[in-house]
Amino acid sequence: ALQAGHWRFSVTASDGMATFSRDFEIVVANANQAPRILPIPLQLINEGETLAFTVVATDADRDAVQLSLVYDEETPTGVSFNAGNGRFEWTPEDVVDNSSGDSRSYTLTFRANDGRGADNSINTQSVQIRVFDVNRRPQISASNHAVVIGDTLSIPVVFGGGGGASTGIALGDADGASQTAALAISFSGLPEGARYDADSRHLVWTPGAGQIGDFTVSATVRDGQARNGTASTVFTLRVVAEAAANAPTILVSTTPSTPALPGQTILASVRADAWSGIAQLAVAVRGAAFGPLVGPASDAGSEAGSGPENGPEIWHDVTLDSAGRIRLSAS
């Protein structure tokens, strides 16, 4: 390609007595040479790590080569390719489904174009990438529970943190829904008579005589993977003689704490606490001293209406904001 053009040379012959010369001219037409991308070896990377390499292209004609990444259905999200310097980077996140394998392969294709417009102006090169799974540890959370002796305690084990997770034992796996569904749970330190029903997914116990007190239980969840495959938590089962022994405490504080003036806004905070946790908190307000302004503290106030249904003896259910507060207006 670099020898295209006009070439002239002379041929001289001699028999020892005389010489003969002739000039020749050869015209070499240019034939475009396809650009070439240097081979890229197999790339191996773990989830969460950054893969980086440089794509290098050459051209026998010394043409300027334009590089590009060919995007198709196999191209993963989040890849970055700088066509100016050929730099490729990608940090694969959770791309391997470890319920079906420990790695995932990708094929990326890069294109080189010398801009000549000829049939052989474009060339491609593929690179194989294999991403290895990095197992994420399963999660488990549990709260303490109290039960009156002779009553049955039934604690739900919730896979995926759906309904009941706040009052039961919640399991999850960040690697995916199928991994979460396949989690296995076990218990140690269970008191006598307690058992886990795998079919109903409940930890069930009816404490008997002589079992008043606290019992520390350890729960362990496993996802079946060798690395980061287990997680544990500890919670307490408390047996009391009567329900009053585990009654929750409620604290109501107001700002201002002194008697309010007519038209003044009162910010009331409601706090509830119990050894075994609070499953539900409901708040109602009544009284002639409060006007129609009843609503969450984060709101400007929601009208409770007027008329007989809003008399001083009528209780009104109210909604607390995320901080457990409500805004009232004195009248």
GROMACS .gro file of C-alpha atoms in nm:
model
  331
    1ALA     CA    1   0.000   0.000   0.000
    2LEU     CA    2   0.292   0.234   0.071
    3GLN     CA    3   0.443   0.160  -0.277
    4ALA     CA    4   0.159   0.297  -0.485
    5GLY     CA    5   0.262   0.553  -0.748
    6HIS     CA    6   0.492   0.586  -1.054
    7TRP     CA    7   0.817   0.389  -1.052
    8ARG     CA    8   1.088   0.441  -1.315
    9PHE     CA    9   1.400   0.234  -1.374
   10SER     CA   10   1.655   0.171  -1.645
   11VAL     CA   11   1.787  -0.160  -1.778
   12THR     CA   12   2.129  -0.171  -1.944
   13ALA     CA   13   2.272  -0.467  -2.140
   14SER     CA   14   2.624  -0.510  -2.275
   15ASP     CA   15   2.801  -0.775  -2.491
   16GLY     CA   16   3.146  -0.641  -2.408
   17MET     CA   17   3.161  -0.438  -2.722
   18ALA     CA   18   2.845  -0.235  -2.706
   19THR     CA   19   2.580  -0.142  -2.456
   20PHE     CA   20   2.207  -0.098  -2.480
   21SER     CA   21   1.979   0.080  -2.232
   22ARG     CA   22   1.605   0.110  -2.204
   23ASP     CA   23   1.392   0.310  -1.954
   24PHE     CA   24   1.080   0.163  -1.797
   25GLU     CA   25   0.791   0.320  -1.606
   26ILE     CA   26   0.556   0.118  -1.385
   27VAL     CA   27   0.238   0.262  -1.237
   28VAL     CA   28   0.134   0.090  -0.913
   29ALA     CA   29  -0.231   0.158  -0.831
   30ASN     CA   30  -0.329   0.189  -0.465
   31ALA     CA   31  -0.522  -0.106  -0.317
   32ASN     CA   32  -0.671  -0.028   0.022
   33GLN     CA   33  -0.553  -0.251   0.303
   34ALA     CA   34  -0.807  -0.336   0.571
   35PRO     CA   35  -0.741  -0.197   0.918
   36ARG     CA   36  -0.660  -0.452   1.185
   37ILE     CA   37  -0.742  -0.471   1.557
   38LEU     CA   38  -0.478  -0.649   1.760
   39PRO     CA   39  -0.611  -0.967   1.925
   40ILE     CA   40  -0.740  -0.931   2.280
   41PRO     CA   41  -0.702  -1.231   2.513
   42LEU     CA   42  -0.978  -1.376   2.730
   43GLN     CA   43  -1.069  -1.131   3.008
   44LEU     CA   44  -1.150  -1.268   3.357
   45ILE     CA   45  -1.314  -1.051   3.624
   46ASN     CA   46  -1.508  -1.088   3.950
   47GLU     CA   47  -1.838  -0.917   4.020
   48GLY     CA   48  -1.780  -0.576   4.172
   49GLU     CA   49  -1.429  -0.536   4.027
   50THR     CA   50  -1.337  -0.307   3.737
   51LEU     CA   51  -1.224  -0.456   3.407
   52ALA     CA   52  -1.011  -0.227   3.191
   53PHE     CA   53  -0.813  -0.280   2.871
   54THR     CA   54  -0.710  -0.084   2.561
   55VAL     CA   55  -0.816  -0.170   2.208
   56VAL     CA   56  -0.531  -0.107   1.958
   57ALA     CA   57  -0.582  -0.082   1.581
   58THR     CA   58  -0.327  -0.063   1.299
   59ASP     CA   59  -0.352   0.018   0.929
   60ALA     CA   60  -0.095  -0.080   0.666
   61ASP     CA   61  -0.190   0.231   0.465
   62ARG     CA   62  -0.124   0.447   0.769
   63ASP     CA   63  -0.478   0.573   0.751
   64ALA     CA   64  -0.639   0.720   1.062
   65VAL     CA   65  -0.853   0.446   1.211
   66GLN     CA   66  -1.181   0.511   1.389
   67LEU     CA   67  -1.266   0.265   1.668
   68SER     CA   68  -1.610   0.183   1.800
   69LEU     CA   69  -1.788  -0.072   2.018
   70VAL     CA   70  -2.062  -0.268   1.847
   71TYR     CA   71  -2.369  -0.263   2.071
   72ASP     CA   72  -2.601  -0.561   2.050
   73GLU     CA   73  -2.821  -0.772   2.275
   74GLU     CA   74  -2.516  -0.921   2.446
   75THR     CA   75  -2.364  -0.586   2.540
   76PRO     CA   76  -2.400  -0.547   2.919
   77THR     CA   77  -2.521  -0.226   3.074
   78GLY     CA   78  -2.271   0.009   3.230
   79VAL     CA   79  -1.984  -0.045   2.984
   80SER     CA   80  -1.769   0.252   2.888
   81PHE     CA   81  -1.561   0.279   2.570
   82ASN     CA   82  -1.351   0.580   2.471
   83ALA     CA   83  -1.320   0.571   2.092
   84GLY     CA   84  -1.045   0.831   2.103
   85ASN     CA   85  -0.789   0.626   2.296
   86GLY     CA   86  -0.948   0.279   2.277
   87ARG     CA   87  -0.996   0.255   2.654
   88PHE     CA   88  -1.265   0.009   2.768
   89GLU     CA   89  -1.394  -0.012   3.126
   90TRP     CA   90  -1.672  -0.205   3.296
   91THR     CA   91  -1.758  -0.287   3.656
   92PRO     CA   92  -2.000  -0.581   3.649
   93GLU     CA   93  -2.239  -0.580   3.942
   94ASP     CA   94  -2.481  -0.862   4.017
   95VAL     CA   95  -2.477  -1.019   3.670
   96VAL     CA   96  -2.424  -1.386   3.762
   97ASP     CA   97  -2.721  -1.592   3.874
   98ASN     CA   98  -2.541  -1.827   4.115
   99SER     CA   99  -2.846  -2.050   4.137
  100SER     CA  100  -2.755  -2.182   3.791
  101GLY     CA  101  -2.378  -2.129   3.765
  102ASP     CA  102  -2.070  -1.962   3.909
  103SER     CA  103  -1.984  -1.747   3.607
  104ARG     CA  104  -2.130  -1.573   3.305
  105SER     CA  105  -1.968  -1.515   2.966
  106TYR     CA  106  -2.000  -1.216   2.735
  107THR     CA  107  -1.877  -1.154   2.381
  108LEU     CA  108  -1.800  -0.795   2.284
  109THR     CA  109  -1.719  -0.683   1.931
  110PHE     CA  110  -1.507  -0.384   1.838
  111ARG     CA  111  -1.500  -0.223   1.493
  112ALA     CA  112  -1.214  -0.044   1.312
  113ASN     CA  113  -1.285   0.182   1.011
  114ASP     CA  114  -1.015   0.348   0.799
  115GLY     CA  115  -1.267   0.586   0.638
  116ARG     CA  116  -1.178   0.490   0.280
  117GLY     CA  117  -1.525   0.363   0.197
  118ALA     CA  118  -1.386   0.051   0.032
  119ASP     CA  119  -1.524  -0.296   0.078
  120ASN     CA  120  -1.239  -0.376   0.315
  121SER     CA  121  -1.237  -0.047   0.503
  122ILE     CA  122  -1.398  -0.206   0.809
  123ASN     CA  123  -1.267  -0.486   1.025
  124THR     CA  124  -1.388  -0.628   1.356
  125GLN     CA  125  -1.239  -0.811   1.652
  126SER     CA  126  -1.424  -0.992   1.931
  127VAL     CA  127  -1.318  -1.035   2.292
  128GLN     CA  128  -1.447  -1.291   2.539
  129ILE     CA  129  -1.523  -1.178   2.895
  130ARG     CA  130  -1.602  -1.415   3.179
  131VAL     CA  131  -1.749  -1.272   3.500
  132PHE     CA  132  -1.721  -1.483   3.814
  133ASP     CA  133  -1.984  -1.474   4.084
  134VAL     CA  134  -1.906  -1.308   4.416
  135ASN     CA  135  -2.165  -1.446   4.652
  136ARG     CA  136  -2.333  -1.190   4.873
  137ARG     CA  137  -2.404  -1.295   5.226
  138PRO     CA  138  -2.771  -1.364   5.304
  139GLN     CA  139  -2.949  -1.138   5.551
  140ILE     CA  140  -3.150  -1.231   5.859
  141SER     CA  141  -3.319  -1.017   6.121
  142ALA     CA  142  -3.531  -1.109   6.421
  143SER     CA  143  -3.689  -0.929   6.715
  144ASN     CA  144  -3.750  -1.040   7.071
  145HIS     CA  145  -4.082  -1.199   7.159
  146ALA     CA  146  -4.282  -1.245   7.478
  147VAL     CA  147  -4.552  -1.498   7.553
  148VAL     CA  148  -4.772  -1.576   7.852
  149ILE     CA  149  -4.711  -1.919   7.995
  150GLY     CA  150  -4.959  -2.165   7.847
  151ASP     CA  151  -5.025  -1.952   7.537
  152THR     CA  152  -4.890  -2.047   7.195
  153LEU     CA  153  -4.626  -1.829   7.034
  154SER     CA  154  -4.613  -1.850   6.654
  155ILE     CA  155  -4.336  -1.648   6.489
  156PRO     CA  156  -4.349  -1.624   6.107
  157VAL     CA  157  -4.032  -1.673   5.906
  158VAL     CA  158  -4.066  -1.441   5.607
  159PHE     CA  159  -3.860  -1.502   5.294
  160GLY     CA  160  -3.801  -1.179   5.108
  161GLY     CA  161  -3.926  -0.936   5.373
  162GLY     CA  162  -4.294  -0.937   5.281
  163GLY     CA  163  -4.586  -0.900   5.517
  164GLY     CA  164  -4.509  -1.000   5.874
  165ALA     CA  165  -4.135  -0.934   5.850
  166SER     CA  166  -4.152  -0.661   6.115
  167THR     CA  167  -4.293  -0.898   6.377
  168GLY     CA  168  -4.125  -1.219   6.265
  169ILE     CA  169  -3.793  -1.343   6.134
  170ALA     CA  170  -3.702  -1.188   5.799
  171LEU     CA  171  -3.470  -1.359   5.549
  172GLY     CA  172  -3.330  -1.224   5.225
  173ASP     CA  173  -3.058  -1.274   4.967
  174ALA     CA  174  -2.933  -0.981   4.759
  175ASP     CA  175  -2.832  -1.223   4.482
  176GLY     CA  176  -3.193  -1.260   4.370
  177ALA     CA  177  -3.544  -1.385   4.432
  178SER     CA  178  -3.467  -1.748   4.347
  179GLN     CA  179  -3.176  -1.748   4.591
  180THR     CA  180  -3.400  -1.597   4.859
  181ALA     CA  181  -3.665  -1.863   4.806
  182ALA     CA  182  -3.399  -2.136   4.839
  183LEU     CA  183  -3.259  -2.014   5.172
  184ALA     CA  184  -3.244  -2.263   5.458
  185ILE     CA  185  -3.288  -2.161   5.821
  186SER     CA  186  -3.192  -2.344   6.138
  187PHE     CA  187  -3.215  -2.267   6.510
  188SER     CA  188  -3.001  -2.346   6.811
  189GLY     CA  189  -3.082  -2.293   7.176
  190LEU     CA  190  -3.454  -2.349   7.132
  191PRO     CA  191  -3.633  -2.413   7.463
  192GLU     CA  192  -3.795  -2.749   7.521
  193GLY     CA  193  -4.109  -2.790   7.314
  194ALA     CA  194  -4.025  -2.524   7.056
  195ARG     CA  195  -4.001  -2.632   6.693
  196TYR     CA  196  -3.975  -2.487   6.346
  197ASP     CA  197  -4.251  -2.590   6.103
  198ALA     CA  198  -4.088  -2.572   5.758
  199ASP     CA  199  -4.419  -2.620   5.579
  200SER     CA  200  -4.593  -2.323   5.738
  201ARG     CA  201  -4.266  -2.136   5.796
  202HIS     CA  202  -4.342  -2.062   6.159
  203LEU     CA  203  -4.144  -2.107   6.478
  204VAL     CA  204  -4.401  -2.246   6.722
  205TRP     CA  205  -4.383  -2.283   7.099
  206THR     CA  206  -4.624  -2.328   7.388
  207PRO     CA  207  -4.425  -2.277   7.710
  208GLY     CA  208  -4.522  -2.497   8.000
  209ALA     CA  209  -4.479  -2.496   8.375
  210GLY     CA  210  -4.131  -2.410   8.492
  211GLN     CA  211  -4.039  -2.220   8.176
  212ILE     CA  212  -4.090  -1.864   8.298
  213GLY     CA  213  -3.790  -1.649   8.209
  214ASP     CA  214  -3.573  -1.559   7.911
  215PHE     CA  215  -3.440  -1.801   7.648
  216THR     CA  216  -3.171  -1.691   7.404
  217VAL     CA  217  -3.209  -1.842   7.057
  218SER     CA  218  -2.968  -1.827   6.764
  219ALA     CA  219  -3.104  -1.836   6.407
  220THR     CA  220  -2.877  -1.913   6.111
  221VAL     CA  221  -2.960  -1.877   5.742
  222ARG     CA  222  -2.765  -2.050   5.463
  223ASP     CA  223  -2.767  -1.996   5.088
  224GLY     CA  224  -2.566  -2.309   5.000
  225GLN     CA  225  -2.258  -2.122   4.879
  226ALA     CA  226  -1.914  -2.194   5.022
  227ARG     CA  227  -1.813  -1.829   5.050
  228ASN     CA  228  -2.024  -1.577   5.243
  229GLY     CA  229  -2.292  -1.843   5.261
  230THR     CA  230  -2.421  -1.799   5.616
  231ALA     CA  231  -2.554  -1.528   5.845
  232SER     CA  232  -2.679  -1.548   6.203
  233THR     CA  233  -2.870  -1.342   6.454
  234VAL     CA  234  -2.969  -1.383   6.818
  235PHE     CA  235  -3.305  -1.304   6.976
  236THR     CA  236  -3.476  -1.374   7.308
  237LEU     CA  237  -3.798  -1.554   7.391
  238ARG     CA  238  -3.945  -1.428   7.719
  239VAL     CA  239  -4.208  -1.621   7.911
  240VAL     CA  240  -4.417  -1.420   8.159
  241ALA     CA  241  -4.684  -1.520   8.405
  242GLU     CA  242  -4.934  -1.261   8.283
  243ALA     CA  243  -4.964  -1.025   7.989
  244ALA     CA  244  -4.935  -0.715   8.208
  245ALA     CA  245  -4.573  -0.804   8.273
  246ASN     CA  246  -4.494  -0.722   7.910
  247ALA     CA  247  -4.727  -0.424   7.863
  248PRO     CA  248  -4.585  -0.151   7.636
  249THR     CA  249  -4.506   0.198   7.763
  250ILE     CA  250  -4.643   0.511   7.595
  251LEU     CA  251  -4.500   0.861   7.615
  252VAL     CA  252  -4.683   1.168   7.485
  253SER     CA  253  -4.502   1.502   7.484
  254THR     CA  254  -4.621   1.837   7.350
  255THR     CA  255  -4.452   2.153   7.228
  256PRO     CA  256  -4.517   2.391   7.393
  257SER     CA  257  -4.540   2.194   7.715
  258THR     CA  258  -4.724   2.480   7.890
  259PRO     CA  259  -5.096   2.549   7.830
  260ALA     CA  260  -5.141   2.677   7.474
  261LEU     CA  261  -5.308   3.001   7.378
  262PRO     CA  262  -5.610   3.007   7.144
  263GLY     CA  263  -5.497   2.970   6.787
  264GLN     CA  264  -5.155   2.842   6.886
  265THR     CA  265  -5.021   2.534   6.709
  266ILE     CA  266  -4.932   2.237   6.927
  267LEU     CA  267  -4.684   1.976   6.815
  268ALA     CA  268  -4.751   1.645   6.987
  269SER     CA  269  -4.505   1.354   6.977
  270VAL     CA  270  -4.616   1.001   7.057
  271ARG     CA  271  -4.364   0.733   7.151
  272ALA     CA  272  -4.433   0.369   7.233
  273ASP     CA  273  -4.189   0.103   7.342
  274ALA     CA  274  -4.205  -0.261   7.443
  275TRP     CA  275  -3.949  -0.528   7.513
  276SER     CA  276  -4.082  -0.743   7.230
  277GLY     CA  277  -4.135  -0.453   6.989
  278ILE     CA  278  -4.441  -0.255   6.881
  279ALA     CA  279  -4.661  -0.421   6.621
  280GLN     CA  280  -4.908  -0.134   6.582
  281LEU     CA  281  -4.951   0.219   6.715
  282ALA     CA  282  -5.290   0.394   6.683
  283VAL     CA  283  -5.359   0.749   6.798
  284ALA     CA  284  -5.694   0.925   6.848
  285VAL     CA  285  -5.772   1.281   6.959
  286ARG     CA  286  -6.078   1.437   7.120
  287GLY     CA  287  -6.168   1.748   7.320
  288ALA     CA  288  -6.335   2.086   7.282
  289ALA     CA  289  -5.998   2.261   7.312
  290PHE     CA  290  -5.892   2.136   6.971
  291GLY     CA  291  -6.018   2.286   6.651
  292PRO     CA  292  -6.052   2.130   6.308
  293LEU     CA  293  -5.675   2.130   6.240
  294VAL     CA  294  -5.572   1.767   6.283
  295GLY     CA  295  -5.295   1.617   6.069
  296PRO     CA  296  -4.935   1.494   6.045
  297ALA     CA  297  -4.667   1.735   6.156
  298SER     CA  298  -4.521   1.738   5.805
  299ASP     CA  299  -4.857   1.856   5.668
  300ALA     CA  300  -5.013   2.197   5.697
  301GLY     CA  301  -5.302   2.018   5.867
  302SER     CA  302  -5.599   1.822   5.738
  303GLU     CA  303  -5.949   1.941   5.806
  304ALA     CA  304  -6.136   1.714   6.043
  305GLY     CA  305  -6.459   1.889   5.956
  306SER     CA  306  -6.716   2.058   6.178
  307GLY     CA  307  -7.056   1.979   6.321
  308PRO     CA  308  -7.186   1.732   6.580
  309GLU     CA  309  -6.956   1.457   6.458
  310ASN     CA  310  -6.665   1.672   6.578
  311GLY     CA  311  -6.794   1.737   6.927
  312PRO     CA  312  -6.570   1.723   7.236
  313GLU     CA  313  -6.669   1.365   7.314
  314ILE     CA  314  -6.593   1.229   6.969
  315TRP     CA  315  -6.262   1.047   6.915
  316HIS     CA  316  -6.086   1.112   6.588
  317ASP     CA  317  -5.826   0.872   6.452
  318VAL     CA  318  -5.521   1.064   6.334
  319THR     CA  319  -5.211   0.981   6.134
  320LEU     CA  320  -4.862   1.044   6.268
  321ASP     CA  321  -4.579   1.154   6.044
  322SER     CA  322  -4.262   0.949   6.000
  323ALA     CA  323  -4.120   1.100   6.321
  324GLY     CA  324  -4.427   1.003   6.527
  325ARG     CA  325  -4.568   1.358   6.548
  326ILE     CA  326  -4.899   1.533   6.487
  327ARG     CA  327  -4.984   1.901   6.462
  328LEU     CA  328  -5.290   2.034   6.652
  329SER     CA  329  -5.448   2.376   6.679
  330ALA     CA  330  -5.586   2.499   7.012
  331SER     CA  331  -5.910   2.694   7.011
   0.00000   0.00000   0.00000
